[in-house]
Short mmCIF file of N, CA and C in Angstrom, two decimals:
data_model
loop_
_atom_site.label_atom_id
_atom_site.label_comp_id
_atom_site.label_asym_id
_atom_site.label_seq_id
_atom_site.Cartn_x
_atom_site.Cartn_y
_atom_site.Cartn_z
N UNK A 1 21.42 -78.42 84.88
CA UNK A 1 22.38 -78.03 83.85
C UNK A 1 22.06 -78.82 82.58
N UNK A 2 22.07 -78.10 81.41
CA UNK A 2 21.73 -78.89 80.26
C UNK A 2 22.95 -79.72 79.22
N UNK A 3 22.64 -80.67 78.93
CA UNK A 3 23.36 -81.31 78.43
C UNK A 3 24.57 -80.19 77.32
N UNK A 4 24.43 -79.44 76.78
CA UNK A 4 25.26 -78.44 76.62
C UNK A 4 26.16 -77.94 77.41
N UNK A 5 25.67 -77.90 78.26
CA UNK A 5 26.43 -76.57 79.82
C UNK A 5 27.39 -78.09 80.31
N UNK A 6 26.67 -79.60 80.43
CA UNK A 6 27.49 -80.30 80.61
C UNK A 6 29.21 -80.58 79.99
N UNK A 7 28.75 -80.46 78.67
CA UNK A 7 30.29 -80.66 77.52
C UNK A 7 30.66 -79.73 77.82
N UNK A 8 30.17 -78.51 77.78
CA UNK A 8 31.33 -77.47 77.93
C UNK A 8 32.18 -77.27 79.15
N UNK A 9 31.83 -77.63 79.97
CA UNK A 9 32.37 -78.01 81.78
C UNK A 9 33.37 -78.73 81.04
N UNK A 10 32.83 -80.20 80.59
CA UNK A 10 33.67 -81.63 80.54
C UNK A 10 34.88 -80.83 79.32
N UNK A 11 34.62 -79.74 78.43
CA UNK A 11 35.62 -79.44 77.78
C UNK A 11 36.92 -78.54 78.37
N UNK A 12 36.05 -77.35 79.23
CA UNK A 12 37.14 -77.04 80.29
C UNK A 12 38.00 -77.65 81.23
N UNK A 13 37.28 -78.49 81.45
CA UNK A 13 37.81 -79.93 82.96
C UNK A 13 39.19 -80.23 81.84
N UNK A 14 38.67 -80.95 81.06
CA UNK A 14 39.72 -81.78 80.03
C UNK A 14 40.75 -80.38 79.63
N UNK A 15 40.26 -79.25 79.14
CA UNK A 15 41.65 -78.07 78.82
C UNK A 15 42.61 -77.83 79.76
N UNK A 16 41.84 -77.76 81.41
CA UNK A 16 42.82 -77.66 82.44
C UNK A 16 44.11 -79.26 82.69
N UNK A 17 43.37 -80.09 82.17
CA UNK A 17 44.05 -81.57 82.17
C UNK A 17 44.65 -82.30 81.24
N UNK A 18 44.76 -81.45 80.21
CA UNK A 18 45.31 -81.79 79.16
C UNK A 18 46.57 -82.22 78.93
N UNK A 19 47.54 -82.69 79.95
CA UNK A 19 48.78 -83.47 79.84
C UNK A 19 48.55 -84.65 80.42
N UNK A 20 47.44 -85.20 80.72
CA UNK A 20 46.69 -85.97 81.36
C UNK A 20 46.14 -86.72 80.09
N UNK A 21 45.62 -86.45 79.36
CA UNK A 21 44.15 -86.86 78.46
C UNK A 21 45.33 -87.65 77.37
N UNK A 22 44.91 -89.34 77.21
CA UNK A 22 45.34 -90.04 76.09
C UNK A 22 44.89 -89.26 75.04
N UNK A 23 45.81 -89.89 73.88
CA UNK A 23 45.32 -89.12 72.28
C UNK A 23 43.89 -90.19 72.25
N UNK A 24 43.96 -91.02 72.86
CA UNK A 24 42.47 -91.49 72.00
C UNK A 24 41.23 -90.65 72.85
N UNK A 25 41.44 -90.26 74.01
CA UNK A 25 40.60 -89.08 74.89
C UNK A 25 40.65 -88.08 73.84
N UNK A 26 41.89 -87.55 73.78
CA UNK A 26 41.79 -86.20 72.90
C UNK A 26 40.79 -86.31 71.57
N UNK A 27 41.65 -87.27 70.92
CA UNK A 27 40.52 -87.31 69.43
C UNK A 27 39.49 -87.68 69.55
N UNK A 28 38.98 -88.42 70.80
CA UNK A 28 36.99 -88.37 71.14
C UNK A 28 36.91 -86.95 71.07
N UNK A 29 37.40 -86.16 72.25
CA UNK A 29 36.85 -84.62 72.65
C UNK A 29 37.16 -84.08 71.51
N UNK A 30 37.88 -84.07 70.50
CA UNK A 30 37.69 -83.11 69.53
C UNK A 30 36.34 -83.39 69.17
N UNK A 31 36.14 -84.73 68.11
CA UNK A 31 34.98 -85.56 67.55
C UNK A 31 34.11 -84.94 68.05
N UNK A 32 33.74 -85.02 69.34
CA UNK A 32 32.10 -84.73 70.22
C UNK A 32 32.35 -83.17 69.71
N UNK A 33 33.16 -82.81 69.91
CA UNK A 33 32.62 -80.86 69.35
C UNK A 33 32.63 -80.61 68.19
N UNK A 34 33.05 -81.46 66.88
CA UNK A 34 33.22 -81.12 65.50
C UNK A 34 31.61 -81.37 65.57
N UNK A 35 31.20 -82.70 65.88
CA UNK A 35 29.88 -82.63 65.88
C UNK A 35 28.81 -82.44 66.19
N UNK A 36 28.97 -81.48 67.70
CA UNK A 36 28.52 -80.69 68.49
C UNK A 36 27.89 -79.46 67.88
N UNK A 37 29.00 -78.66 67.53
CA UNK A 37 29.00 -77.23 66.78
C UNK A 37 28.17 -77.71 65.67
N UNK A 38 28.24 -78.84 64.65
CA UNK A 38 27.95 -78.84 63.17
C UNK A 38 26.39 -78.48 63.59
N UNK A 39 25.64 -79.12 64.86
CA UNK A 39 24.56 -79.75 65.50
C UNK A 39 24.12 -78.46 65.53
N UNK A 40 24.70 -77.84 66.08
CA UNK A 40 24.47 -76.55 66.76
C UNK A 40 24.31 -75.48 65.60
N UNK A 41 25.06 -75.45 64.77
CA UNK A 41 25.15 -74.56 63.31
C UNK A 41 23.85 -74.93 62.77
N UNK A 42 23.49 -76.21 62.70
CA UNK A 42 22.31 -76.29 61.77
C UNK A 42 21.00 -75.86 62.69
N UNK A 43 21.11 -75.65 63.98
CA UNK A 43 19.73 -75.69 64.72
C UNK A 43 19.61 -73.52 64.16
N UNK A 44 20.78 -73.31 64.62
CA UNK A 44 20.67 -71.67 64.66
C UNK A 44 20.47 -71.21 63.01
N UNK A 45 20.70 -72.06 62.22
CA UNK A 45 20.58 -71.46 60.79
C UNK A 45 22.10 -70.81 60.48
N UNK A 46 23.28 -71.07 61.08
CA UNK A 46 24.54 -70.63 60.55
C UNK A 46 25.30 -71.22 59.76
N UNK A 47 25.12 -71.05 58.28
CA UNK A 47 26.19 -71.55 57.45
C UNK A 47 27.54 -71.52 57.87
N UNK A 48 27.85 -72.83 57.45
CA UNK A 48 28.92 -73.62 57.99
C UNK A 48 29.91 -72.78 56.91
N UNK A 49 31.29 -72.44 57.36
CA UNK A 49 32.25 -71.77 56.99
C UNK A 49 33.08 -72.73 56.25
N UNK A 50 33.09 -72.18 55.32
CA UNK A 50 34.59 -72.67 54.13
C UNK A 50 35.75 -71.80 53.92
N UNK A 51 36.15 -71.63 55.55
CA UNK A 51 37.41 -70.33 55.23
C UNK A 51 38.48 -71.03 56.03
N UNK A 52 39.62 -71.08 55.62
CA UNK A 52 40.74 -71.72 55.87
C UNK A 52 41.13 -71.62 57.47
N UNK A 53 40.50 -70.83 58.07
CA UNK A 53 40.37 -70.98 59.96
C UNK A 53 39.32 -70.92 60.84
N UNK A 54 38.28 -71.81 59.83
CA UNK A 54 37.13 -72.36 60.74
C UNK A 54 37.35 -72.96 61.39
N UNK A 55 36.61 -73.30 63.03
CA UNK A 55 37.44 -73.79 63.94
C UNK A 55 36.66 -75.22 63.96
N UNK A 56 35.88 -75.82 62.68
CA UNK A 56 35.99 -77.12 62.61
C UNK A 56 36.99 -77.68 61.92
N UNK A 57 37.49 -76.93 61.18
CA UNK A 57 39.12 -77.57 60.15
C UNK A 57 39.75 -77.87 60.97
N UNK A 58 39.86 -76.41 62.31
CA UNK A 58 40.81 -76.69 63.16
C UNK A 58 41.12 -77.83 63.85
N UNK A 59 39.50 -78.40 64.31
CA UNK A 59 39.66 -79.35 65.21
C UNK A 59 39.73 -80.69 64.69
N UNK A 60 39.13 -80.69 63.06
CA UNK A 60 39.47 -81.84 62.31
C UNK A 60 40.90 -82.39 62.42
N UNK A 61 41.72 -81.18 62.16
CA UNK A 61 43.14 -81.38 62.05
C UNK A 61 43.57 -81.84 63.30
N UNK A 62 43.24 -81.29 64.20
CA UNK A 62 43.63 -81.54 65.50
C UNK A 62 43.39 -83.10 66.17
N UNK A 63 42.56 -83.24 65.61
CA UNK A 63 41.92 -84.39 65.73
C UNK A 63 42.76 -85.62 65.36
N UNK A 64 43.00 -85.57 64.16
CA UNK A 64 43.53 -86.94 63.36
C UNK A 64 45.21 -86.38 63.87
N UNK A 65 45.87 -85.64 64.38
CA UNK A 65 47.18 -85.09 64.83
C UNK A 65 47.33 -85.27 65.99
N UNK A 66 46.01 -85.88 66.82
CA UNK A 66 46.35 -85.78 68.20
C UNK A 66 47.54 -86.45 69.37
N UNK A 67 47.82 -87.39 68.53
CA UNK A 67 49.44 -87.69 68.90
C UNK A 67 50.67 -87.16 68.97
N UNK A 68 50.51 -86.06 68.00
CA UNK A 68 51.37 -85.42 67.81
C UNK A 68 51.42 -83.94 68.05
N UNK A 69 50.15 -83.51 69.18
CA UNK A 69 50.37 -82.27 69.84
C UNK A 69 50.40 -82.38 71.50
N UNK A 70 50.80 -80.97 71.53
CA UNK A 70 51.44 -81.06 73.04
C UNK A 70 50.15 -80.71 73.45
N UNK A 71 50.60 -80.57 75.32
CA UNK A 71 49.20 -80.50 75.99
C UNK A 71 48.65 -79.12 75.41
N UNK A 72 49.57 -78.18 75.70
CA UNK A 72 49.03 -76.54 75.37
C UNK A 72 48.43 -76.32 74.13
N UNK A 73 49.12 -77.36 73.16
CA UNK A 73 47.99 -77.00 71.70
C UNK A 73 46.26 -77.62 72.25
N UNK A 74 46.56 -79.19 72.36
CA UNK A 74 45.49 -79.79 73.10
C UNK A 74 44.63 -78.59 73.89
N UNK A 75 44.99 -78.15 74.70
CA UNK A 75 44.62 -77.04 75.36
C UNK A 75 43.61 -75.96 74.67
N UNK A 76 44.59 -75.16 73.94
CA UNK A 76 43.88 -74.26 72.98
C UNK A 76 42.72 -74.86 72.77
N UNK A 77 42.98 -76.20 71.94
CA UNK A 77 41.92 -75.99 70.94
C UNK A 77 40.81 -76.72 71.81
N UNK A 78 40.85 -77.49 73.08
CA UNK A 78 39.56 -77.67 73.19
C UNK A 78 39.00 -76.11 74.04
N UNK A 79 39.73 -75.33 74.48
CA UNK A 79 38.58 -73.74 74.73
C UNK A 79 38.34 -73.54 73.92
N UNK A 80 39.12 -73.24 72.37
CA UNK A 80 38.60 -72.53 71.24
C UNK A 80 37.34 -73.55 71.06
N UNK A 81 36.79 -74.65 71.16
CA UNK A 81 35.72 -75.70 70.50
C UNK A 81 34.82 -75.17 71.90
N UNK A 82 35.24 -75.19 73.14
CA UNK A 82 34.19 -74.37 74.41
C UNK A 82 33.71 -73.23 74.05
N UNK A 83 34.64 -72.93 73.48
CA UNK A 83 33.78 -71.25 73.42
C UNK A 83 33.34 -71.33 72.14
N UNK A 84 33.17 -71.74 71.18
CA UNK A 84 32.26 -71.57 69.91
C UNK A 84 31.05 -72.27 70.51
N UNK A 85 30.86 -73.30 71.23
CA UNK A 85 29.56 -74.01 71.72
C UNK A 85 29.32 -73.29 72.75
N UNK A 86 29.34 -72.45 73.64
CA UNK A 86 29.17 -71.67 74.37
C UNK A 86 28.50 -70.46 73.66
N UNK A 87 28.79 -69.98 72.75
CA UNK A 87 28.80 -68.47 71.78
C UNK A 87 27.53 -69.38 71.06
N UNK A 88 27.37 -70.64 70.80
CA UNK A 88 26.34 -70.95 69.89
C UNK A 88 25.24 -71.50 70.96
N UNK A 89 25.53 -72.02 71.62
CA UNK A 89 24.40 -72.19 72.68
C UNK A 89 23.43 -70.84 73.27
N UNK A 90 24.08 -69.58 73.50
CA UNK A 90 23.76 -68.49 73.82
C UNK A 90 22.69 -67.98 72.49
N UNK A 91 23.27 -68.33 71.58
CA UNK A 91 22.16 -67.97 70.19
C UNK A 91 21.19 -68.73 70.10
N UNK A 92 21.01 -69.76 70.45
CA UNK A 92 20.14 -71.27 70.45
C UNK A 92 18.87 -70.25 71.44
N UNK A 93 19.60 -70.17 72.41
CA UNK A 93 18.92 -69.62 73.89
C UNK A 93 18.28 -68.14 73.04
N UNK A 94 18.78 -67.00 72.76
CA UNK A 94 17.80 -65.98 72.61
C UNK A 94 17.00 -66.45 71.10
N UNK A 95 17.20 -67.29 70.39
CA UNK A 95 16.46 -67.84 69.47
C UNK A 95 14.74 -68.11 69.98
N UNK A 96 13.52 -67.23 69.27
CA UNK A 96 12.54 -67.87 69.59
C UNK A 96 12.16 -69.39 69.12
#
């Protein structure tokens, strides 16, 4: 399994456990995917979005708020950060 396929496990593991996960857990796992995806955007050639629900704003926000959301937001947003690294890993992959 590649170090990709790893985080995204460790991001599902953590979504199902998310009343579990300290805010300082949470605001790592955001962190590792803001800079995951950015990683990932620049390998595939995808300009990075400046639209008011890119789901790195999202997780920025989420991030520095993480005290102050419940598990189910927690939740959301680390699938929504799985599945954009998932959706970008898959492009990485049919990329020659």
């Amino acid at each position: 399994m590649s170090l990709t396929s790893d985080f995204i496990s460790e991001l599902i593991r953590a979504a199902n456990e998310s009343d579990r996960l300290t805010h300082y857990e949470t605001s790592r796992l955001f962190d590792r995917a803001i800079d995951t995806i950015r990683d990932m955007r620049e390998q595939t050639g995808t300009v990075e979005a400046h639209r008011a629900r890119d789901v790195l704003i999202d997780l920025r926000i989420s991030s520095e708020r993480a005290r102050d959301l419940s598990a189910k937001e927690v939740r959301d947003a680390l699938v929504d950060a799985a599945d954009v690294i998932r959706t970008l890993k898959i492009v990485l992959e049919r990329t020659p």
